[in-house]
PDB file of C-alpha atoms in Angstrom:
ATOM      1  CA  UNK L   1     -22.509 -50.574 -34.456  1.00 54.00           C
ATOM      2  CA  UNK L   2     -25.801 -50.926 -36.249  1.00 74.00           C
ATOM      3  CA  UNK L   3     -24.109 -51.699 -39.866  1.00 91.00           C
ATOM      4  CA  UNK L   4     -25.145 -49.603 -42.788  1.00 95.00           C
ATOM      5  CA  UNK L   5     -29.004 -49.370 -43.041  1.00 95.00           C
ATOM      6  CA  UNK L   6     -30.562 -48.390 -46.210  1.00 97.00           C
ATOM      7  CA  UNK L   7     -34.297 -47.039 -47.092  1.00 97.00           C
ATOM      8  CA  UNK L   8     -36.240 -48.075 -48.523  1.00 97.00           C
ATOM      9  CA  UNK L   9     -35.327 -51.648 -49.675  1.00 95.00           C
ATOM     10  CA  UNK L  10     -37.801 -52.376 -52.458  1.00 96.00           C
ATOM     11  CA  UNK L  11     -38.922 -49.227 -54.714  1.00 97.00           C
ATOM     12  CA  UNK L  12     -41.434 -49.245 -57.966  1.00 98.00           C
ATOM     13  CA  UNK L  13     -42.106 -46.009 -59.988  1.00 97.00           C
ATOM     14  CA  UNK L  14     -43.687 -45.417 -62.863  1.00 97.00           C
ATOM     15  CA  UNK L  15     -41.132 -43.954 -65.546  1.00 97.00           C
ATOM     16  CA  UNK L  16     -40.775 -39.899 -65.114  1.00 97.00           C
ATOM     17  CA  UNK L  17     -41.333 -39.725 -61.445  1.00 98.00           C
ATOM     18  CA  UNK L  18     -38.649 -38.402 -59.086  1.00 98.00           C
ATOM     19  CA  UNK L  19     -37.473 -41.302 -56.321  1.00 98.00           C
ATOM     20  CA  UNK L  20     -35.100 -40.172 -53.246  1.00 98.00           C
ATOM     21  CA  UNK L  21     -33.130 -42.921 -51.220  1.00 98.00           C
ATOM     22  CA  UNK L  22     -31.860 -42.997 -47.947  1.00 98.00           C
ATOM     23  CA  UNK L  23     -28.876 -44.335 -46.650  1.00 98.00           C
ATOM     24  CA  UNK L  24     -27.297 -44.304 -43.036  1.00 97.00           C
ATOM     25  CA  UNK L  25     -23.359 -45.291 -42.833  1.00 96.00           C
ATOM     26  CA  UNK L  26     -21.406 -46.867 -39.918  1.00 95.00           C
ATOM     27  CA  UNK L  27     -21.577 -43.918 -36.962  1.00 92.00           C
ATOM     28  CA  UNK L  28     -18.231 -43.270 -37.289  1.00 89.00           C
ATOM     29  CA  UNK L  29     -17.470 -43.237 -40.592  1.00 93.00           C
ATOM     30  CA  UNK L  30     -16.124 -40.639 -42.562  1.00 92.00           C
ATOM     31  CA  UNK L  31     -16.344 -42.287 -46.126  1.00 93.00           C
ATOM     32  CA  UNK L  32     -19.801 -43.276 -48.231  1.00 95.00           C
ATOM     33  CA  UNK L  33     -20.181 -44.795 -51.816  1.00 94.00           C
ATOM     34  CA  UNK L  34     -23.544 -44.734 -54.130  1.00 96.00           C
ATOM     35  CA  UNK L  35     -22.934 -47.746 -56.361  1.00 95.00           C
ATOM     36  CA  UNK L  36     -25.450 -49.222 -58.997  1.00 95.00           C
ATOM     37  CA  UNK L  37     -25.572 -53.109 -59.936  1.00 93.00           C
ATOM     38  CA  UNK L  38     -27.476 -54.637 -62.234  1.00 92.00           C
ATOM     39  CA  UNK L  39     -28.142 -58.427 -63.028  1.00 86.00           C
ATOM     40  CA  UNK L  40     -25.317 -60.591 -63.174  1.00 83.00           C
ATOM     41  CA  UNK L  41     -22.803 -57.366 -62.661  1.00 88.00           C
ATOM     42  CA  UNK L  42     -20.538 -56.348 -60.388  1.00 90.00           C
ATOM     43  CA  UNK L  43     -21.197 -52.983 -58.730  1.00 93.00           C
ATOM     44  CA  UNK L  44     -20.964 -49.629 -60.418  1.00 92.00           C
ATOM     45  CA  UNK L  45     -19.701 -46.603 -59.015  1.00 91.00           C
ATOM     46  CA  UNK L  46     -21.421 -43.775 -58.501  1.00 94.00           C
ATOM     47  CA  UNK L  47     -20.153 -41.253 -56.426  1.00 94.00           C
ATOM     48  CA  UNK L  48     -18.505 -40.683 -52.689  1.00 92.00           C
ATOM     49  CA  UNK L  49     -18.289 -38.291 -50.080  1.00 93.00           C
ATOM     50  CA  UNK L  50     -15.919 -37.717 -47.884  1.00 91.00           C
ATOM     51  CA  UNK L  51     -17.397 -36.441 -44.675  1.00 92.00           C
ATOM     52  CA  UNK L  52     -19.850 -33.664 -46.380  1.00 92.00           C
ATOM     53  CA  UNK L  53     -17.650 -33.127 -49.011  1.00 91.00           C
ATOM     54  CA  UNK L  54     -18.741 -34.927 -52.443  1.00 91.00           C
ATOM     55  CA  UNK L  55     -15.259 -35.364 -54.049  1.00 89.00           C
ATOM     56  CA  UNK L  56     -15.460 -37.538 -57.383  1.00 87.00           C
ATOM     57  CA  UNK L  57     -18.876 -38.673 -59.936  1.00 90.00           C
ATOM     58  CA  UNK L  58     -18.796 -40.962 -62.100  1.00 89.00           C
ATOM     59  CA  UNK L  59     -18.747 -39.890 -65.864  1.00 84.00           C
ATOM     60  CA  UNK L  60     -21.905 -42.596 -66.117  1.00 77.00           C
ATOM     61  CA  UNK L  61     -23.473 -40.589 -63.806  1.00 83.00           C
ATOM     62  CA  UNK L  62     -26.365 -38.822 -65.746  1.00 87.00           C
ATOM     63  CA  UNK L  63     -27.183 -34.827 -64.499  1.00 92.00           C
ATOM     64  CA  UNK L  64     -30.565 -36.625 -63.582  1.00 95.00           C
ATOM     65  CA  UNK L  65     -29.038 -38.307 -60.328  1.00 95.00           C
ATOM     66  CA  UNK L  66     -27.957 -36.417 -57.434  1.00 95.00           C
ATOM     67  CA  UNK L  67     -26.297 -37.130 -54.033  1.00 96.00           C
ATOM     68  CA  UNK L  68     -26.017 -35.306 -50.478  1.00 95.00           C
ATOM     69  CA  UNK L  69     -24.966 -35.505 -47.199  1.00 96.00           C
ATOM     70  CA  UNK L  70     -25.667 -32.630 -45.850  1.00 90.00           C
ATOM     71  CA  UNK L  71     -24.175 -32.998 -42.338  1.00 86.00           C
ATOM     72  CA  UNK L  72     -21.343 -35.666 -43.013  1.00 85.00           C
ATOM     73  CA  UNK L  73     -23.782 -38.212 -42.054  1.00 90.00           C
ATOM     74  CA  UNK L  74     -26.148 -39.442 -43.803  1.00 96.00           C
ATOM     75  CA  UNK L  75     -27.018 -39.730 -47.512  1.00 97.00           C
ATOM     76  CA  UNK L  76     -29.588 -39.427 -50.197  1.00 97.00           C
ATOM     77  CA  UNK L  77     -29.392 -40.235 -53.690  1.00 97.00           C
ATOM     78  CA  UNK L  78     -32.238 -38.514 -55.875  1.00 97.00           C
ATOM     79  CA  UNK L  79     -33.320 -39.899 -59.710  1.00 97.00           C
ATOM     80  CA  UNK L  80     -35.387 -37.597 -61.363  1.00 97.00           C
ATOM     81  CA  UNK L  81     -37.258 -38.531 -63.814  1.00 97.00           C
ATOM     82  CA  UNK L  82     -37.052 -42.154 -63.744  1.00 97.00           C
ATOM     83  CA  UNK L  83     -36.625 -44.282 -66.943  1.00 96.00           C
ATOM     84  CA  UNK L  84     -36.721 -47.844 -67.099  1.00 96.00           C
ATOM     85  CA  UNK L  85     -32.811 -48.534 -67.651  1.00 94.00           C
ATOM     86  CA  UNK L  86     -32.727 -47.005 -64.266  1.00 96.00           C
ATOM     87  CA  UNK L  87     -33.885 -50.367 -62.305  1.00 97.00           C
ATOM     88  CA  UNK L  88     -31.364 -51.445 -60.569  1.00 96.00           C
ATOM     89  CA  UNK L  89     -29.944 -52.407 -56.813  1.00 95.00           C
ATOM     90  CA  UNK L  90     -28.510 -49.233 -55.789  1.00 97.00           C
ATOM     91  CA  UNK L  91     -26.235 -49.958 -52.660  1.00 96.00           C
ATOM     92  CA  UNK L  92     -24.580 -47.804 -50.357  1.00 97.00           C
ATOM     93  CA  UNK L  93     -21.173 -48.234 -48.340  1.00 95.00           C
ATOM     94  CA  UNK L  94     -19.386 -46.426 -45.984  1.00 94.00           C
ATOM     95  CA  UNK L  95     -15.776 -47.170 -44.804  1.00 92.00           C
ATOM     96  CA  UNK L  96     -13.087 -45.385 -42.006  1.00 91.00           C
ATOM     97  CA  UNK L  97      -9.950 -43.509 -44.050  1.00 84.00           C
ATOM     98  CA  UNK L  98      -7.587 -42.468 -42.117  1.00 79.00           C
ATOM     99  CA  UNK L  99      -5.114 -41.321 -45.114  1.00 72.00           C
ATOM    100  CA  UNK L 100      -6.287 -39.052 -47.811  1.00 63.00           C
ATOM    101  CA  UNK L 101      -5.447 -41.525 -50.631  1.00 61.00           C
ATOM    102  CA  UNK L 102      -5.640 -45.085 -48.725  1.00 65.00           C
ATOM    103  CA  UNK L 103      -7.565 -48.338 -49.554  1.00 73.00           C
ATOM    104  CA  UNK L 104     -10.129 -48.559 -46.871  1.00 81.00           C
ATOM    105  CA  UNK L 105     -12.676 -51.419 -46.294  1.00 87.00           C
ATOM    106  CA  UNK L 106     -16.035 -50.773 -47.308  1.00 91.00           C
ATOM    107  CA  UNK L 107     -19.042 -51.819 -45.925  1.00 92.00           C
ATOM    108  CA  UNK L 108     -21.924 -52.341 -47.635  1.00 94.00           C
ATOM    109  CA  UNK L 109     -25.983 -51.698 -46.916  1.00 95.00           C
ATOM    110  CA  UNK L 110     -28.251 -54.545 -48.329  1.00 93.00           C
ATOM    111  CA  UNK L 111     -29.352 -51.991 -50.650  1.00 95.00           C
ATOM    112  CA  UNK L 112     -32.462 -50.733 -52.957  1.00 96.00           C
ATOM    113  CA  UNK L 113     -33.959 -52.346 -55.163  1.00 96.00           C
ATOM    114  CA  UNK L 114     -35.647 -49.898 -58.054  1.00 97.00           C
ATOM    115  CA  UNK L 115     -37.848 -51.086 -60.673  1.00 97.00           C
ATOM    116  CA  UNK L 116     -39.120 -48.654 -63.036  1.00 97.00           C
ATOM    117  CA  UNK L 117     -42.407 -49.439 -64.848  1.00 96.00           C
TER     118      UNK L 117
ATOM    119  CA  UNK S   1      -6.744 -48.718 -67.244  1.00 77.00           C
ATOM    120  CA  UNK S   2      -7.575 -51.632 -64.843  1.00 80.00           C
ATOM    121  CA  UNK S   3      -9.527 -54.032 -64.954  1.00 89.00           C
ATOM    122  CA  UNK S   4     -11.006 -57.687 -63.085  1.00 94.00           C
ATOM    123  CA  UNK S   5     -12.006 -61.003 -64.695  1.00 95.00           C
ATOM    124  CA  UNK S   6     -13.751 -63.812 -63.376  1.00 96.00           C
ATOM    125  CA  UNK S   7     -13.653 -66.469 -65.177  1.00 92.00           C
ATOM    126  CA  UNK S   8     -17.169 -68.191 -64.702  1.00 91.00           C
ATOM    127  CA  UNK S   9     -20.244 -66.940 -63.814  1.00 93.00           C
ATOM    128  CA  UNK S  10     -21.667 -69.911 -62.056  1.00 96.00           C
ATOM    129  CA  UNK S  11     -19.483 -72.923 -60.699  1.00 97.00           C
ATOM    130  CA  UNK S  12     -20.848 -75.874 -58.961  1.00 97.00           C
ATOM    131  CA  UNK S  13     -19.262 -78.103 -56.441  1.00 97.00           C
ATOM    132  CA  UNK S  14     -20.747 -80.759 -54.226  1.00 97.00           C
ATOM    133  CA  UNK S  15     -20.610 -80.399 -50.500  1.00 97.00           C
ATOM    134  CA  UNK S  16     -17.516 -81.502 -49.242  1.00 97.00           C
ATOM    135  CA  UNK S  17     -15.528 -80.470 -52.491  1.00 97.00           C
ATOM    136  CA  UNK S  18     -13.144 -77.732 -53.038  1.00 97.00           C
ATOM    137  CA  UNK S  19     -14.279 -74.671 -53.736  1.00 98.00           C
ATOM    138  CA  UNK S  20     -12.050 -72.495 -56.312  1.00 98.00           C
ATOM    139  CA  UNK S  21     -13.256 -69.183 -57.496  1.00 98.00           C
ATOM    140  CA  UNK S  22     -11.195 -67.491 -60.281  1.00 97.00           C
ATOM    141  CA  UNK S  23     -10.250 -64.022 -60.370  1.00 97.00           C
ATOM    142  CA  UNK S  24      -7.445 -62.157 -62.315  1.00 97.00           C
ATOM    143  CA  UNK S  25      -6.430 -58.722 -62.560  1.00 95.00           C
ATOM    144  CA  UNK S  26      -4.984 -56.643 -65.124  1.00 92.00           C
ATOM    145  CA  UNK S  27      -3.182 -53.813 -63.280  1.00 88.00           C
ATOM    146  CA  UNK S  28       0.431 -51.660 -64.283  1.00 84.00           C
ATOM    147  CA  UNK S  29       0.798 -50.262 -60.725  1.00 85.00           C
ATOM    148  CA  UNK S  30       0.711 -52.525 -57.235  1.00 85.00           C
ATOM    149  CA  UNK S  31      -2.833 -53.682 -56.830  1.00 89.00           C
ATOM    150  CA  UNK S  32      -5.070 -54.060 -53.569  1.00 92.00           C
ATOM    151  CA  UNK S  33      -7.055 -57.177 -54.110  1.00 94.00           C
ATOM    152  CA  UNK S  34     -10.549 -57.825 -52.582  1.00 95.00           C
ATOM    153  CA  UNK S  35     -12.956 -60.713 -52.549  1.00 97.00           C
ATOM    154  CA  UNK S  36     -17.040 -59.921 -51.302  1.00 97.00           C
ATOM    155  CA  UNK S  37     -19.931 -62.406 -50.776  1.00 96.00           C
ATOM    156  CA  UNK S  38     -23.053 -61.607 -51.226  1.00 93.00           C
ATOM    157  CA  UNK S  39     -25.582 -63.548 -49.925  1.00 91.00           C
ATOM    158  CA  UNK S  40     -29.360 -63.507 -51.511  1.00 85.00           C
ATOM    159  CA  UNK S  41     -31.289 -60.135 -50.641  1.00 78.00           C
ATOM    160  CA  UNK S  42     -28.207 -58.842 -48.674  1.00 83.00           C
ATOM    161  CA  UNK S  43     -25.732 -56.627 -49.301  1.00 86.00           C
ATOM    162  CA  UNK S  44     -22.105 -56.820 -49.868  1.00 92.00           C
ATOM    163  CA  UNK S  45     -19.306 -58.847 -47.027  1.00 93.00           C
ATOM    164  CA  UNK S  46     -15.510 -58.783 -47.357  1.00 94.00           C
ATOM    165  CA  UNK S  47     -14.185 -61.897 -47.307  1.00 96.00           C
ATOM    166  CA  UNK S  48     -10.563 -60.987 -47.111  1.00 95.00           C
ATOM    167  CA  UNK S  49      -8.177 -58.280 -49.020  1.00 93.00           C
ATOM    168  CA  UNK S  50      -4.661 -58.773 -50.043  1.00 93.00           C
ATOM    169  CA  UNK S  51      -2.823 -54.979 -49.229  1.00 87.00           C
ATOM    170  CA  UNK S  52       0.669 -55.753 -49.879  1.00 78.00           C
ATOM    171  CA  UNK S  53       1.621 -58.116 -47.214  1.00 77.00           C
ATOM    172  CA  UNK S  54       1.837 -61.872 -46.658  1.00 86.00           C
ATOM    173  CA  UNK S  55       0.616 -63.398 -49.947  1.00 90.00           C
ATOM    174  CA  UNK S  56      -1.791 -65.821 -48.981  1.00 95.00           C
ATOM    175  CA  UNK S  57      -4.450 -64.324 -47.415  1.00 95.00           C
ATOM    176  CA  UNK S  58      -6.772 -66.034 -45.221  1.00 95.00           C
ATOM    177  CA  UNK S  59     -10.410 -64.642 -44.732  1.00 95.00           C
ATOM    178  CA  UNK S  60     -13.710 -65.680 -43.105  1.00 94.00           C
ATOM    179  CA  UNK S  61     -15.950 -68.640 -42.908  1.00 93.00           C
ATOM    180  CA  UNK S  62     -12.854 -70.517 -43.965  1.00 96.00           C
ATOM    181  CA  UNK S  63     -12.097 -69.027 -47.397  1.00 97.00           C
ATOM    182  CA  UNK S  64      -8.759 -68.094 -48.312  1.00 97.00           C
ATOM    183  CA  UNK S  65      -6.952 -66.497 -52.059  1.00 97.00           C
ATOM    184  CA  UNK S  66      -2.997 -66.357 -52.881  1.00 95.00           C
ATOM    185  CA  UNK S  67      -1.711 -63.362 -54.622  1.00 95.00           C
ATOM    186  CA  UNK S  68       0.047 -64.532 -57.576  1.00 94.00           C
ATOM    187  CA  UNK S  69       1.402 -61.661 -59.441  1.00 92.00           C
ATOM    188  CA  UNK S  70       3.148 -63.478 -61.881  1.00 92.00           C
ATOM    189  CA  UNK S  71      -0.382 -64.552 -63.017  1.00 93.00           C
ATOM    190  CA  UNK S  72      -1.946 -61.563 -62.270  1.00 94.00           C
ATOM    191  CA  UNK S  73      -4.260 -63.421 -60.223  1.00 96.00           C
ATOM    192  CA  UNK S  74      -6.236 -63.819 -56.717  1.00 97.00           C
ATOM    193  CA  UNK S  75      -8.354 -67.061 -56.334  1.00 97.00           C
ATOM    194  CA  UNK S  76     -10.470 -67.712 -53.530  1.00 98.00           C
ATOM    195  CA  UNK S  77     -10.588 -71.294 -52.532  1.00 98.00           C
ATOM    196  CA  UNK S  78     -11.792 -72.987 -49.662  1.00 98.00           C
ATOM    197  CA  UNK S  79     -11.035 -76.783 -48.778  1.00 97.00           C
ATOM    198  CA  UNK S  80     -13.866 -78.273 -48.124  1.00 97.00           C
ATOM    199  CA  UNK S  81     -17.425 -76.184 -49.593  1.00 97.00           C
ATOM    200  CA  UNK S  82     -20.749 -76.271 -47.287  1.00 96.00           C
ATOM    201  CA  UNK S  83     -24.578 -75.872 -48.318  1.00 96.00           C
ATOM    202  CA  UNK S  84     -24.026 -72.465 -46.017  1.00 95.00           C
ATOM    203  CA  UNK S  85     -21.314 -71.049 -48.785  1.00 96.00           C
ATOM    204  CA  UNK S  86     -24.016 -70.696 -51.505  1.00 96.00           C
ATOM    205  CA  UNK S  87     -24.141 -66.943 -52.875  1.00 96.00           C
ATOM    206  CA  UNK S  88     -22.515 -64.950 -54.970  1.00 96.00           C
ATOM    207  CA  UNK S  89     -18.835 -63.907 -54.948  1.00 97.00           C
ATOM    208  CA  UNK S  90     -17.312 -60.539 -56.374  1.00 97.00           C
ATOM    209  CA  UNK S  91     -13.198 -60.234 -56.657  1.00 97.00           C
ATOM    210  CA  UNK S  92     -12.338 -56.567 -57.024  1.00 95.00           C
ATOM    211  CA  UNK S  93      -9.490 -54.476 -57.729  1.00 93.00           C
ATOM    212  CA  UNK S  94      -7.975 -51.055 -56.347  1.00 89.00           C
ATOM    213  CA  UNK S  95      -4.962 -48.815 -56.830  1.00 85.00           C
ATOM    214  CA  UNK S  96      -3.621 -45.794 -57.324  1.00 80.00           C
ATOM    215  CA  UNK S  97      -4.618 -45.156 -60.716  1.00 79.00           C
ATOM    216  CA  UNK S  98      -8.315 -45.642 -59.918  1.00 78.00           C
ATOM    217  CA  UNK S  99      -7.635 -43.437 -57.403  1.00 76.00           C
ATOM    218  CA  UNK S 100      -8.038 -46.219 -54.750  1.00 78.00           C
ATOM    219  CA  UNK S 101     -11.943 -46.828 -56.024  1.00 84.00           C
ATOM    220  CA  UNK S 102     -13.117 -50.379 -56.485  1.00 89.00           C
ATOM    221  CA  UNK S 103     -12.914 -52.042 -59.705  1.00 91.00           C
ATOM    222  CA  UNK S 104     -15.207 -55.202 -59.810  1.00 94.00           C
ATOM    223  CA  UNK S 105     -15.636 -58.406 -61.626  1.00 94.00           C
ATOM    224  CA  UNK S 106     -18.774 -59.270 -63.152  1.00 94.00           C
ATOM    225  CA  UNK S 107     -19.402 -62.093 -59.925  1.00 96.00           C
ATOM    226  CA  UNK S 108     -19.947 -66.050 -59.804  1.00 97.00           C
ATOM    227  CA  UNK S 109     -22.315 -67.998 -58.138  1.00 96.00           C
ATOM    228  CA  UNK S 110     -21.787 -70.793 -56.479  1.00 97.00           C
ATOM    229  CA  UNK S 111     -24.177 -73.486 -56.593  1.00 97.00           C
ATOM    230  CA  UNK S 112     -23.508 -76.200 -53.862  1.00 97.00           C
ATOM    231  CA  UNK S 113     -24.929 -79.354 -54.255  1.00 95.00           C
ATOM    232  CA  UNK S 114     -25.974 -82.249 -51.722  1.00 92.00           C
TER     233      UNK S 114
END
């Protein structure tokens, strides 16, 4: 058990370019979160899979990001066309459910950090 | 809808003191209760979770938080604070209505000084 990696850690894009990220869960893991936090937040939901499956957005979540897991285990999270409220830490978790509704610990990557110029 | 609030964004204790972090919860349905640490550049690290059991809940590096729902509140505390406990620390909430997602506070940092 590696923990959840994430890649890459530090990002900077010019505002309008596209930027992918990366993020490997816990091998076993059947659950992964996208969350967003910003200075002197809390984290922000994003989205979540559950195993390939991509089963709830958040309304905040603007038609210019986009998540996959393709093959239930890893996970990118595309923002296209970058704009500078989009600099953020985005972090990635990835937790074990064993009930379809349950309260499952998550743990987290030590995340990206995107700044948009 | 629910929701978490920490009151403080930055407390300061000198080593040795106790450490209590404030969290309370406004929830109409049972809650699951969470506290994280974050440590500078890393990510996220449960510290304990309260899931309907034994009230006080005892967690890592020492830390522990009692379930009070009569207060609708979960504070962390630890006895006696070292230089090593400096970060940040995030209470969250989950239930049914959020469709067991994390709700989070806004954080506090806690400063330890010599």
């Amino acid at each position: 058990d590696t923990g959840v990696s994430q890649d890459p850690r530090h990002k900077i894009t010019k505002r309008g370019q596209n930027v992918t990220f990366r993020c490997d869960p816990i091998s076993e893991h059947n659950r992964l979160y996208w969350y967003r936090q910003t200075l002197g937040q809390g984290p922000e939901f994003l989205t979540y899979f559950q195993n390939e499956a991509q089963l709830e957005k958040s309304r905040l979540l603007s038609d210019r990001f986009s998540a996959e897991r393709p093959k239930g285990s890893f996970s990118t999270l595309e923002i296209q066309r970058t704009e500078q409220g989009d600099s953020a830490m985005y972090l990635c978790a990835s937790s074990l459910s064993l009930a379809p509704r349950s309260t499952d610990t998550q743990y987290f990557g030590p995340g990206t950090r995107l700044t948009v110029l | 809808a629910q929701s978490v609030t920490q009151l403080g964004s930055h407390v300061s204790v000198s080593e040795g003191a106790l450490v209590l972090l404030r969290c309370n919860y406004s929830s109409s349905v049972p809650p699951y209760l969470f506290w994280y640490v974050q440590y500078p550049n890393q990510g996220l690290q449960l510290l304990l979770k309260y899931t309907s059991a034994a009230t006080l809940v005892k967690g890592i590096n020492g830390f522990e938080a009692e379930f009070k729902k009569s207060e609708t509140s979960f504070h962390l505390t630890k006895p006696s604070a070292h230089m090593s406990d400096a970060a940040e620390y995030f209470c969250a909430v989950s239930t049914m209505d959020s469709n067991y997602q994390l709700i989070w506070g806004a954080g506090t940092k806690l400063i330890i000084k010599p």
